[in-house]
mmCIF file of C-alpha atoms in Angstrom:
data_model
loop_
_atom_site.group_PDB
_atom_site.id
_atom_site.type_symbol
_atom_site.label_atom_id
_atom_site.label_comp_id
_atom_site.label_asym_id
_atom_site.label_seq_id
_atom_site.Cartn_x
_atom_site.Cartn_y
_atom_site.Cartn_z
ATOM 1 C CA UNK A 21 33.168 6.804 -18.767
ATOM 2 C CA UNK A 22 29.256 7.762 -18.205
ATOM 3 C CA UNK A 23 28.818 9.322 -14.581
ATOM 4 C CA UNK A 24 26.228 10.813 -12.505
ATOM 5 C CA UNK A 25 26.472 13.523 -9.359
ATOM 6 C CA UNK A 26 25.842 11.927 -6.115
ATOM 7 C CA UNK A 27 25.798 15.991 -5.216
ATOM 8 C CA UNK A 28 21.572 15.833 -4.811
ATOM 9 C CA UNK A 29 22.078 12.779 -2.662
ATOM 10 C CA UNK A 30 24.539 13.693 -0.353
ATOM 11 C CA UNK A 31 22.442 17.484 -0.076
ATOM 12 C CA UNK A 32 18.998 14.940 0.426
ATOM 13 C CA UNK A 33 17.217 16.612 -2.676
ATOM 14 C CA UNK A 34 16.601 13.244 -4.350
ATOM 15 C CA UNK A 35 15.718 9.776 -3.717
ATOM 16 C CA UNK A 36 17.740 8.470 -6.251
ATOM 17 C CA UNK A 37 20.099 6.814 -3.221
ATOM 18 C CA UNK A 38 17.309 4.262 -3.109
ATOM 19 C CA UNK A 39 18.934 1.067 -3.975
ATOM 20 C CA UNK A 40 17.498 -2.068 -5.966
ATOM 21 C CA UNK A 41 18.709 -5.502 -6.574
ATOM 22 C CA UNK A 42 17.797 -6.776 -9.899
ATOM 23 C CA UNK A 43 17.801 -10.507 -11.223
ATOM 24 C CA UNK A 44 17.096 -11.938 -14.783
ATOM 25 C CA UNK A 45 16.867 -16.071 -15.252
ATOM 26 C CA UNK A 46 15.468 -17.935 -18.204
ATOM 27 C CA UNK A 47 11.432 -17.805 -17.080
ATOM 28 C CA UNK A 48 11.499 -14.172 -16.062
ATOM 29 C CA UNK A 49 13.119 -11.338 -13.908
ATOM 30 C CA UNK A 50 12.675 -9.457 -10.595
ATOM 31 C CA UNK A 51 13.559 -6.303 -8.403
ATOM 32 C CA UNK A 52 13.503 -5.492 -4.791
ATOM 33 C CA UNK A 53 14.169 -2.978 -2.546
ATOM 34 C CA UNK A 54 14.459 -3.552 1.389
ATOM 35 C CA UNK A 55 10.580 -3.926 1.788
ATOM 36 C CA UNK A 56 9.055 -5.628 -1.653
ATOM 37 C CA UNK A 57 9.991 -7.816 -4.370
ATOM 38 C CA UNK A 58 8.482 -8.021 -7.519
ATOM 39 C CA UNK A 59 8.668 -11.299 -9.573
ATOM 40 C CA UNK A 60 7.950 -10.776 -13.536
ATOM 41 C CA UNK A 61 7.768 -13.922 -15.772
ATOM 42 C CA UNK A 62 6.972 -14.626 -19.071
ATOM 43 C CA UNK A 63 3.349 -15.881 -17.983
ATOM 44 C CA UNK A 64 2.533 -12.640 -17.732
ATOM 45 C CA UNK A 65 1.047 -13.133 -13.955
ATOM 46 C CA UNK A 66 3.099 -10.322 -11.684
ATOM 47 C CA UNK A 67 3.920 -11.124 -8.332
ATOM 48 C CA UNK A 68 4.778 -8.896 -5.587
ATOM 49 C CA UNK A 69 5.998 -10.289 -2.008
ATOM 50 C CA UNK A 70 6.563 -8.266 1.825
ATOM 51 C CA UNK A 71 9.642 -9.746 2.276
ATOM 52 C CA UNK A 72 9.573 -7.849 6.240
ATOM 53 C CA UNK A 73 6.176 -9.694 6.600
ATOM 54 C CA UNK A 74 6.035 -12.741 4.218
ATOM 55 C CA UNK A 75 9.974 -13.855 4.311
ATOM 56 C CA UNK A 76 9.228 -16.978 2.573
ATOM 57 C CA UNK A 77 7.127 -15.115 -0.290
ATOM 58 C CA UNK A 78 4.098 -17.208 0.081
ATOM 59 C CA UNK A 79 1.464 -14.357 -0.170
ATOM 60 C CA UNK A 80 1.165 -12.630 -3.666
ATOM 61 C CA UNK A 81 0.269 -8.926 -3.289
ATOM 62 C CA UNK A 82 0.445 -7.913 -6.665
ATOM 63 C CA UNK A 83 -3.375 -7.393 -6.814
ATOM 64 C CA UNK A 84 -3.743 -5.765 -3.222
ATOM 65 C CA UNK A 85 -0.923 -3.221 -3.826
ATOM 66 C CA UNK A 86 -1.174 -1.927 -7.157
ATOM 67 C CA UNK A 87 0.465 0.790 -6.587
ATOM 68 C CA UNK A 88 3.737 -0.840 -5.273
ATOM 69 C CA UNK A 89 3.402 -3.288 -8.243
ATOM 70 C CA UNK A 90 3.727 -0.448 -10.700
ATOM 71 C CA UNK A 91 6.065 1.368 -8.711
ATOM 72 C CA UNK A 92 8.489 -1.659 -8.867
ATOM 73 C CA UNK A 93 7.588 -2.632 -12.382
ATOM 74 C CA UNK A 94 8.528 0.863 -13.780
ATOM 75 C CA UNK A 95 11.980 0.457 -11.698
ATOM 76 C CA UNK A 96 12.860 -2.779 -13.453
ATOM 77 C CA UNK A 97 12.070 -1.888 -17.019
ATOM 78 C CA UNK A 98 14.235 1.253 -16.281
ATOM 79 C CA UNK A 99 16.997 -1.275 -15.341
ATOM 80 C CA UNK A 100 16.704 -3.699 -17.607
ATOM 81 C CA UNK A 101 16.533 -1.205 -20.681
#
């Protein structure tokens, strides 16, 4: 059975504690943490959502927050590997 220390989280060294909730359907796949979501499908057109601001994810921020985009995008492909 594969393991993995939760000795760095419990000491606060890490920010590996930082939990995601991860979805695949047939037209794409998606992560989010307790402030963003990010929406990938297989149109290749990213979407990011506030979901503490914009609770019915109306508002695409994908192109205003780059850097949470990519942030979120890396986190996914890490999951989904």
């Amino acid at each position: 059975m594969d393991g993995k220390s939760l000795l760095p989280v419990l000491a606060g060294d890490t920010d590996e504690h930082k939990r995601y909730q991860v979805s695949e359907l047939l037209n794409g796949r998606a992560i989010a943490d307790r402030k963003y979501k990010y929406i990938e499908t297989y149109n290749d057109i990213p979407e990011l959502n506030d979901l503490e601001l914009d609770p019915g994810e109306r508002r695409n921020l994908a192109g205003e927050l780059p850097e949470a985009a990519a942030e979120l995008e890396k986190q996914l492909k890490k999951a989904c590997k």
